[in-house]
Amino acid sequence: MRRMVRGRKAVAVAAVAGALALTVGAGQASAQEELIGHPGPDGLIWVPEQWGSGGFVSGGLHTGLDTYTTFACEGGGSIEVAFRLEEHPDRNPVPFTLDCPAGSPARVTVPLGTGLHGGFGAAVTASSASIRWGATVVQPE
């Protein structure tokens, strides 16, 4: 019988520790400001949050619509963004660098233009693994 009591105490302690960990984790996640919101029905890509270097690829560009990419970042460094338009290598936007302040997100929108079709991608090189970034690609109708 004594063993059961010890087992119950251990389970109770584990349950309390688990609840505390969930509460602490939720508090930390909600303290950070959203980098970039959902792009809505015009969105092709939404990367709500990524840490460090990364990127994305997509297809399905509609030739009759303008295409815009928006990047946001924070963390006290910078990101360098380079594009590759599979079907239009002559229209690849010039790579750019976005400074990522430590306090609040910085944003930039880059128009890719109309008449695009096929696949494309963006490579993001962060100055450190602590840089938080997000991106959207939209084709507004």
CSV table of N, CA and C in Angstrom, one decimal:
chain,number,residue,atom,x,y,z
A,1,MET,N,0.8,-1.2,0.0
A,1,MET,CA,0.0,0.0,0.0
A,1,MET,C,0.9,1.2,0.0
A,2,ARG,N,1.9,1.2,0.7
A,2,ARG,CA,2.8,2.3,0.8
A,2,ARG,C,3.4,2.7,-0.6
A,3,ARG,N,3.6,1.7,-1.5
A,3,ARG,CA,4.1,1.9,-2.8
A,3,ARG,C,3.1,2.7,-3.6
A,4,MET,N,1.8,2.4,-3.5
A,4,MET,CA,0.8,3.1,-4.3
A,4,MET,C,0.8,4.6,-3.9
A,5,VAL,N,0.9,4.9,-2.7
A,5,VAL,CA,0.9,6.3,-2.3
A,5,VAL,C,2.1,7.1,-2.9
A,6,ARG,N,3.3,6.4,-2.9
A,6,ARG,CA,4.4,7.1,-3.6
A,6,ARG,C,4.2,7.2,-5.1
A,7,GLY,N,3.6,6.2,-5.7
A,7,GLY,CA,3.3,6.3,-7.1
A,7,GLY,C,2.3,7.4,-7.4
A,8,ARG,N,1.3,7.6,-6.6
A,8,ARG,CA,0.3,8.7,-6.8
A,8,ARG,C,1.0,10.0,-6.7
A,9,LYS,N,1.9,10.2,-5.7
A,9,LYS,CA,2.6,11.4,-5.5
A,9,LYS,C,3.4,11.8,-6.7
A,10,ALA,N,4.1,10.8,-7.3
A,10,ALA,CA,4.9,11.0,-8.4
A,10,ALA,C,4.1,11.4,-9.6
A,11,VAL,N,2.9,10.8,-9.8
A,11,VAL,CA,2.0,11.1,-10.9
A,11,VAL,C,1.5,12.5,-10.7
A,12,ALA,N,1.1,12.9,-9.5
A,12,ALA,CA,0.6,14.2,-9.2
A,12,ALA,C,1.7,15.3,-9.5
A,13,VAL,N,2.9,15.0,-9.1
A,13,VAL,CA,4.0,16.0,-9.3
A,13,VAL,C,4.3,16.1,-10.8
A,14,ALA,N,4.3,15.0,-11.5
A,14,ALA,CA,4.5,15.1,-13.0
A,14,ALA,C,3.4,15.8,-13.7
A,15,ALA,N,2.1,15.7,-13.3
A,15,ALA,CA,1.0,16.4,-13.9
A,15,ALA,C,1.1,17.9,-13.6
A,16,VAL,N,1.5,18.3,-12.4
A,16,VAL,CA,1.7,19.7,-12.1
A,16,VAL,C,2.8,20.3,-12.9
A,17,ALA,N,3.9,19.6,-13.0
A,17,ALA,CA,5.1,20.1,-13.8
A,17,ALA,C,4.7,20.2,-15.2
A,18,GLY,N,4.0,19.3,-15.8
A,18,GLY,CA,3.5,19.3,-17.2
A,18,GLY,C,2.6,20.5,-17.4
A,19,ALA,N,1.7,20.8,-16.5
A,19,ALA,CA,0.8,21.9,-16.7
A,19,ALA,C,1.6,23.2,-16.6
A,20,LEU,N,2.5,23.3,-15.7
A,20,LEU,CA,3.4,24.5,-15.5
A,20,LEU,C,4.2,24.7,-16.8
A,21,ALA,N,4.7,23.7,-17.4
A,21,ALA,CA,5.5,23.8,-18.6
A,21,ALA,C,4.7,24.3,-19.7
A,22,LEU,N,3.4,23.8,-19.9
A,22,LEU,CA,2.5,24.3,-20.9
A,22,LEU,C,2.2,25.8,-20.7
A,23,THR,N,2.0,26.2,-19.5
A,23,THR,CA,1.6,27.6,-19.2
A,23,THR,C,2.8,28.5,-19.5
A,24,VAL,N,4.0,28.1,-19.1
A,24,VAL,CA,5.2,28.9,-19.4
A,24,VAL,C,5.4,29.0,-20.9
A,25,GLY,N,5.3,27.9,-21.6
A,25,GLY,CA,5.5,27.9,-23.0
A,25,GLY,C,4.5,28.8,-23.8
A,26,ALA,N,3.3,28.7,-23.4
A,26,ALA,CA,2.2,29.5,-24.0
A,26,ALA,C,2.5,31.0,-23.8
A,27,GLY,N,3.0,31.4,-22.6
A,27,GLY,CA,3.2,32.8,-22.3
A,27,GLY,C,4.4,33.3,-23.1
A,28,GLN,N,5.4,32.5,-23.4
A,28,GLN,CA,6.5,33.0,-24.2
A,28,GLN,C,6.1,33.1,-25.6
A,29,ALA,N,5.3,32.2,-26.2
A,29,ALA,CA,4.9,32.3,-27.6
A,29,ALA,C,4.0,33.5,-27.8
A,30,SER,N,3.1,33.9,-26.9
A,30,SER,CA,2.2,35.0,-27.1
A,30,SER,C,2.9,36.3,-27.0
A,31,ALA,N,4.1,36.3,-26.4
A,31,ALA,CA,4.8,37.6,-26.1
A,31,ALA,C,5.4,38.2,-27.4
A,32,GLN,N,5.6,37.3,-28.4
A,32,GLN,CA,6.2,37.8,-29.7
A,32,GLN,C,5.1,38.3,-30.6
A,33,GLU,N,5.4,39.4,-31.3
A,33,GLU,CA,4.5,40.0,-32.2
A,33,GLU,C,4.5,39.2,-33.5
A,34,GLU,N,3.3,39.1,-34.1
A,34,GLU,CA,3.2,38.4,-35.4
A,34,GLU,C,4.0,39.1,-36.4
A,35,LEU,N,4.8,38.4,-37.2
A,35,LEU,CA,5.6,39.0,-38.2
A,35,LEU,C,4.8,39.4,-39.4
A,36,ILE,N,4.0,38.5,-39.9
A,36,ILE,CA,3.3,38.8,-41.2
A,36,ILE,C,2.0,38.0,-41.2
A,37,GLY,N,0.9,38.7,-41.4
A,37,GLY,CA,-0.4,38.0,-41.4
A,37,GLY,C,-0.7,37.2,-42.6
A,38,HIS,N,-1.7,36.4,-42.5
A,38,HIS,CA,-2.2,35.5,-43.5
A,38,HIS,C,-2.6,36.4,-44.7
A,39,PRO,N,-2.2,36.0,-46.0
A,39,PRO,CA,-2.4,36.9,-47.1
A,39,PRO,C,-3.8,36.8,-47.7
A,40,GLY,N,-4.7,36.0,-47.1
A,40,GLY,CA,-6.1,36.0,-47.6
A,40,GLY,C,-6.2,35.2,-48.9
A,41,PRO,N,-7.3,35.4,-49.6
A,41,PRO,CA,-7.6,34.6,-50.8
A,41,PRO,C,-6.7,34.9,-51.9
A,42,ASP,N,-6.0,36.0,-51.9
A,42,ASP,CA,-5.1,36.3,-53.0
A,42,ASP,C,-3.7,35.7,-52.8
A,43,GLY,N,-3.5,35.0,-51.7
A,43,GLY,CA,-2.2,34.5,-51.3
A,43,GLY,C,-1.8,33.2,-52.0
A,44,LEU,N,-0.6,33.1,-52.5
A,44,LEU,CA,0.0,31.8,-53.0
A,44,LEU,C,0.8,31.1,-52.0
A,45,ILE,N,1.6,31.9,-51.2
A,45,ILE,CA,2.5,31.4,-50.2
A,45,ILE,C,2.3,32.2,-48.9
A,46,TRP,N,2.4,31.5,-47.8
A,46,TRP,CA,2.4,32.2,-46.5
A,46,TRP,C,3.4,31.4,-45.6
A,47,VAL,N,4.5,32.1,-45.3
A,47,VAL,CA,5.5,31.6,-44.3
A,47,VAL,C,5.3,32.4,-43.1
A,48,PRO,N,4.5,32.0,-42.1
A,48,PRO,CA,4.2,32.9,-41.0
A,48,PRO,C,5.5,33.1,-40.1
A,49,GLU,N,6.3,32.2,-40.0
A,49,GLU,CA,7.5,32.3,-39.1
A,49,GLU,C,8.6,31.3,-39.4
A,50,GLN,N,9.8,31.7,-39.6
A,50,GLN,CA,10.9,30.8,-39.8
A,50,GLN,C,12.1,31.4,-39.1
A,51,TRP,N,13.0,30.6,-38.5
A,51,TRP,CA,14.2,31.1,-37.8
A,51,TRP,C,15.4,30.7,-38.7
A,52,GLY,N,16.3,31.6,-38.8
A,52,GLY,CA,17.6,31.4,-39.5
A,52,GLY,C,17.3,31.4,-41.0
A,53,SER,N,18.3,30.8,-41.7
A,53,SER,CA,18.2,30.7,-43.2
A,53,SER,C,17.2,29.7,-43.7
A,54,GLY,N,16.7,29.9,-44.8
A,54,GLY,CA,15.7,29.0,-45.4
A,54,GLY,C,15.2,29.5,-46.7
A,55,GLY,N,13.9,29.3,-47.0
A,55,GLY,CA,13.4,29.8,-48.3
A,55,GLY,C,12.1,29.0,-48.6
A,56,PHE,N,11.6,29.2,-49.9
A,56,PHE,CA,10.4,28.5,-50.3
A,56,PHE,C,10.4,28.4,-51.8
A,57,VAL,N,9.6,27.5,-52.3
A,57,VAL,CA,9.4,27.4,-53.8
A,57,VAL,C,7.9,27.2,-54.0
A,58,SER,N,7.5,27.6,-55.2
A,58,SER,CA,6.1,27.5,-55.6
A,58,SER,C,6.0,27.4,-57.1
A,59,GLY,N,4.8,27.1,-57.5
A,59,GLY,CA,4.4,27.1,-58.9
A,59,GLY,C,3.1,27.8,-59.1
A,60,GLY,N,2.5,27.8,-60.2
A,60,GLY,CA,1.2,28.2,-60.4
A,60,GLY,C,1.0,29.7,-60.5
A,61,LEU,N,2.0,30.4,-61.0
A,61,LEU,CA,1.8,31.9,-61.2
A,61,LEU,C,0.8,32.1,-62.4
A,62,HIS,N,-0.1,33.0,-62.2
A,62,HIS,CA,-1.1,33.3,-63.2
A,62,HIS,C,-0.6,34.5,-64.0
A,63,THR,N,-0.5,34.3,-65.4
A,63,THR,CA,0.1,35.3,-66.2
A,63,THR,C,-0.7,36.6,-66.3
A,64,GLY,N,-1.9,36.6,-66.0
A,64,GLY,CA,-2.7,37.9,-66.0
A,64,GLY,C,-2.7,38.7,-64.8
A,65,LEU,N,-2.1,38.3,-63.7
A,65,LEU,CA,-2.1,39.0,-62.5
A,65,LEU,C,-0.7,39.5,-62.0
A,66,ASP,N,-0.7,40.6,-61.4
A,66,ASP,CA,0.5,41.1,-60.7
A,66,ASP,C,0.9,40.2,-59.6
A,67,THR,N,2.2,40.1,-59.3
A,67,THR,CA,2.7,39.2,-58.3
A,67,THR,C,3.5,40.1,-57.3
A,68,TYR,N,3.3,40.0,-56.0
A,68,TYR,CA,4.0,40.7,-55.0
A,68,TYR,C,4.5,39.8,-53.9
A,69,THR,N,5.7,40.0,-53.5
A,69,THR,CA,6.3,39.2,-52.3
A,69,THR,C,6.5,40.2,-51.2
A,70,THR,N,6.2,39.8,-50.0
A,70,THR,CA,6.4,40.7,-48.8
A,70,THR,C,7.2,39.8,-47.8
A,71,PHE,N,8.3,40.4,-47.3
A,71,PHE,CA,9.1,39.8,-46.3
A,71,PHE,C,9.1,40.7,-45.0
A,72,ALA,N,9.2,40.0,-43.9
A,72,ALA,CA,9.3,40.7,-42.6
A,72,ALA,C,10.3,40.0,-41.8
A,73,CYS,N,11.0,40.7,-40.9
A,73,CYS,CA,12.0,40.0,-40.1
A,73,CYS,C,12.3,40.9,-38.8
A,74,GLU,N,12.8,40.2,-37.8
A,74,GLU,CA,13.3,40.9,-36.6
A,74,GLU,C,14.4,40.0,-36.0
A,75,GLY,N,15.1,40.6,-35.1
A,75,GLY,CA,16.1,39.8,-34.3
A,75,GLY,C,17.5,40.4,-34.2
A,76,GLY,N,17.7,41.6,-34.7
A,76,GLY,CA,19.0,42.3,-34.5
A,76,GLY,C,20.0,41.9,-35.5
A,77,GLY,N,19.7,41.7,-36.7
A,77,GLY,CA,20.6,41.3,-37.8
A,77,GLY,C,20.0,41.7,-39.1
A,78,SER,N,20.1,40.7,-40.1
A,78,SER,CA,19.6,41.0,-41.4
A,78,SER,C,19.3,39.7,-42.2
A,79,ILE,N,18.5,39.8,-43.2
A,79,ILE,CA,18.3,38.7,-44.1
A,79,ILE,C,18.6,39.2,-45.5
A,80,GLU,N,19.2,38.3,-46.3
A,80,GLU,CA,19.4,38.6,-47.7
A,80,GLU,C,18.5,37.6,-48.5
A,81,VAL,N,17.7,38.2,-49.5
A,81,VAL,CA,16.8,37.5,-50.2
A,81,VAL,C,17.1,37.4,-51.7
A,82,ALA,N,17.2,36.3,-52.3
A,82,ALA,CA,17.5,36.1,-53.7
A,82,ALA,C,16.3,35.3,-54.3
A,83,PHE,N,15.9,35.7,-55.5
A,83,PHE,CA,14.8,35.0,-56.2
A,83,PHE,C,15.3,34.2,-57.4
A,84,ARG,N,14.4,33.3,-57.8
A,84,ARG,CA,14.7,32.5,-59.0
A,84,ARG,C,13.3,32.3,-59.7
A,85,LEU,N,13.1,32.9,-60.8
A,85,LEU,CA,11.8,32.7,-61.6
A,85,LEU,C,12.2,31.7,-62.7
A,86,GLU,N,11.7,30.4,-62.5
A,86,GLU,CA,12.0,29.3,-63.4
A,86,GLU,C,11.8,29.6,-64.9
A,87,GLU,N,10.7,30.2,-65.2
A,87,GLU,CA,10.4,30.4,-66.6
A,87,GLU,C,10.8,31.8,-67.1
A,88,HIS,N,11.3,32.6,-66.2
A,88,HIS,CA,11.7,34.0,-66.6
A,88,HIS,C,13.0,34.4,-65.9
A,89,PRO,N,14.1,33.7,-66.2
A,89,PRO,CA,15.4,34.0,-65.5
A,89,PRO,C,15.9,35.5,-65.8
A,90,ASP,N,15.4,36.0,-66.9
A,90,ASP,CA,15.8,37.4,-67.3
A,90,ASP,C,15.1,38.4,-66.4
A,91,ARG,N,14.0,38.0,-65.6
A,91,ARG,CA,13.3,38.9,-64.8
A,91,ARG,C,13.5,38.6,-63.3
A,92,ASN,N,14.5,37.9,-62.9
A,92,ASN,CA,14.8,37.6,-61.5
A,92,ASN,C,15.1,38.9,-60.8
A,93,PRO,N,14.3,39.3,-59.8
A,93,PRO,CA,14.6,40.5,-59.1
A,93,PRO,C,16.0,40.5,-58.5
A,94,VAL,N,16.6,41.7,-58.3
A,94,VAL,CA,18.0,41.8,-57.8
A,94,VAL,C,17.9,41.3,-56.3
A,95,PRO,N,18.8,40.6,-55.8
A,95,PRO,CA,18.8,40.2,-54.4
A,95,PRO,C,18.9,41.5,-53.6
A,96,PHE,N,18.2,41.4,-52.4
A,96,PHE,CA,18.2,42.6,-51.5
A,96,PHE,C,18.5,42.1,-50.1
A,97,THR,N,18.9,43.1,-49.3
A,97,THR,CA,19.1,42.8,-47.8
A,97,THR,C,18.1,43.6,-47.1
A,98,LEU,N,17.5,43.0,-46.1
A,98,LEU,CA,16.5,43.7,-45.2
A,98,LEU,C,17.1,43.7,-43.8
A,99,ASP,N,17.3,44.9,-43.2
A,99,ASP,CA,17.7,44.9,-41.8
A,99,ASP,C,16.6,44.5,-40.9
A,100,CYS,N,16.9,43.7,-39.9
A,100,CYS,CA,15.9,43.1,-39.0
A,100,CYS,C,16.2,43.7,-37.6
A,101,PRO,N,15.5,44.7,-37.2
A,101,PRO,CA,15.7,45.3,-35.9
A,101,PRO,C,15.4,44.3,-34.8
A,102,ALA,N,15.9,44.6,-33.6
A,102,ALA,CA,15.7,43.7,-32.4
A,102,ALA,C,14.3,43.9,-31.8
A,103,GLY,N,13.8,45.1,-31.9
A,103,GLY,CA,12.5,45.4,-31.2
A,103,GLY,C,11.2,45.1,-31.9
A,104,SER,N,11.1,45.5,-33.2
A,104,SER,CA,9.8,45.3,-33.9
A,104,SER,C,10.2,44.9,-35.3
A,105,PRO,N,9.3,44.2,-36.0
A,105,PRO,CA,9.6,43.7,-37.3
A,105,PRO,C,9.7,44.8,-38.4
A,106,ALA,N,10.6,44.6,-39.3
A,106,ALA,CA,10.7,45.4,-40.5
A,106,ALA,C,10.1,44.7,-41.7
A,107,ARG,N,9.5,45.4,-42.6
A,107,ARG,CA,8.8,44.8,-43.8
A,107,ARG,C,9.3,45.5,-45.1
A,108,VAL,N,9.2,44.7,-46.2
A,108,VAL,CA,9.5,45.2,-47.5
A,108,VAL,C,8.6,44.4,-48.5
A,109,THR,N,8.0,45.1,-49.4
A,109,THR,CA,7.2,44.4,-50.5
A,109,THR,C,7.9,44.6,-51.8
A,110,VAL,N,8.1,43.5,-52.5
A,110,VAL,CA,8.8,43.6,-53.8
A,110,VAL,C,7.8,43.1,-54.9
A,111,PRO,N,7.5,44.0,-55.9
A,111,PRO,CA,6.7,43.6,-57.0
A,111,PRO,C,7.4,42.8,-58.0
A,112,LEU,N,6.9,41.7,-58.4
A,112,LEU,CA,7.5,40.9,-59.4
A,112,LEU,C,6.9,41.1,-60.8
A,113,GLY,N,5.8,41.8,-60.9
A,113,GLY,CA,5.2,42.2,-62.2
A,113,GLY,C,4.2,41.3,-62.7
A,114,THR,N,3.7,41.5,-63.9
A,114,THR,CA,2.7,40.7,-64.6
A,114,THR,C,3.3,39.8,-65.6
A,115,GLY,N,2.5,38.9,-66.1
A,115,GLY,CA,2.9,38.1,-67.2
A,115,GLY,C,3.8,36.9,-66.8
A,116,LEU,N,3.9,36.6,-65.5
A,116,LEU,CA,4.7,35.5,-65.0
A,116,LEU,C,3.9,34.2,-65.0
A,117,HIS,N,4.6,33.1,-65.3
A,117,HIS,CA,3.9,31.8,-65.2
A,117,HIS,C,5.0,30.8,-64.8
A,118,GLY,N,4.6,29.7,-64.3
A,118,GLY,CA,5.5,28.6,-63.9
A,118,GLY,C,6.0,28.8,-62.5
A,119,GLY,N,7.1,28.1,-62.1
A,119,GLY,CA,7.6,28.1,-60.8
A,119,GLY,C,8.5,29.2,-60.4
A,120,PHE,N,8.7,29.4,-59.1
A,120,PHE,CA,9.6,30.4,-58.7
A,120,PHE,C,10.0,30.0,-57.2
A,121,GLY,N,11.1,30.6,-56.8
A,121,GLY,CA,11.5,30.4,-55.4
A,121,GLY,C,12.3,31.6,-54.8
A,122,ALA,N,12.4,31.6,-53.5
A,122,ALA,CA,13.2,32.6,-52.9
A,122,ALA,C,14.1,31.9,-51.8
A,123,ALA,N,15.3,32.3,-51.8
A,123,ALA,CA,16.3,31.8,-50.8
A,123,ALA,C,16.6,33.0,-49.8
A,124,VAL,N,16.5,32.6,-48.6
A,124,VAL,CA,16.7,33.6,-47.5
A,124,VAL,C,17.9,33.2,-46.7
A,125,THR,N,18.9,34.1,-46.7
A,125,THR,CA,20.1,33.9,-45.9
A,125,THR,C,20.1,34.8,-44.7
A,126,ALA,N,20.0,34.3,-43.5
A,126,ALA,CA,19.9,35.1,-42.3
A,126,ALA,C,21.3,35.3,-41.8
A,127,SER,N,21.6,36.5,-41.2
A,127,SER,CA,22.9,36.8,-40.6
A,127,SER,C,23.2,35.9,-39.4
A,128,SER,N,22.1,35.4,-38.7
A,128,SER,CA,22.3,34.4,-37.6
A,128,SER,C,21.1,33.6,-37.5
A,129,ALA,N,21.2,32.5,-36.7
A,129,ALA,CA,20.1,31.6,-36.5
A,129,ALA,C,19.0,32.2,-35.6
A,130,SER,N,19.3,33.3,-35.0
A,130,SER,CA,18.3,34.0,-34.1
A,130,SER,C,17.4,35.0,-34.9
A,131,ILE,N,17.6,35.1,-36.2
A,131,ILE,CA,16.7,36.0,-37.0
A,131,ILE,C,15.4,35.3,-37.3
A,132,ARG,N,14.3,35.9,-37.0
A,132,ARG,CA,13.0,35.4,-37.2
A,132,ARG,C,12.4,36.2,-38.4
A,133,TRP,N,11.9,35.4,-39.5
A,133,TRP,CA,11.4,36.0,-40.6
A,133,TRP,C,10.1,35.3,-41.1
A,134,GLY,N,9.4,36.0,-42.0
A,134,GLY,CA,8.2,35.5,-42.6
A,134,GLY,C,8.0,36.1,-43.9
A,135,ALA,N,7.2,35.5,-44.8
A,135,ALA,CA,7.0,36.0,-46.1
A,135,ALA,C,5.6,35.6,-46.6
A,136,THR,N,5.1,36.4,-47.6
A,136,THR,CA,3.9,36.1,-48.4
A,136,THR,C,4.2,36.3,-49.8
A,137,VAL,N,3.4,35.6,-50.7
A,137,VAL,CA,3.4,35.9,-52.1
A,137,VAL,C,1.9,36.0,-52.5
A,138,VAL,N,1.6,37.1,-53.1
A,138,VAL,CA,0.1,37.3,-53.4
A,138,VAL,C,0.0,37.7,-54.9
A,139,GLN,N,-1.1,37.4,-55.5
A,139,GLN,CA,-1.5,37.8,-56.8
A,139,GLN,C,-2.9,38.3,-56.7
A,140,PRO,N,-3.1,39.6,-56.4
A,140,PRO,CA,-4.4,40.2,-56.2
A,140,PRO,C,-5.2,40.2,-57.5
A,141,GLU,N,-6.5,39.9,-57.4
A,141,GLU,CA,-7.3,39.9,-58.6
A,141,GLU,C,-8.0,41.3,-58.7
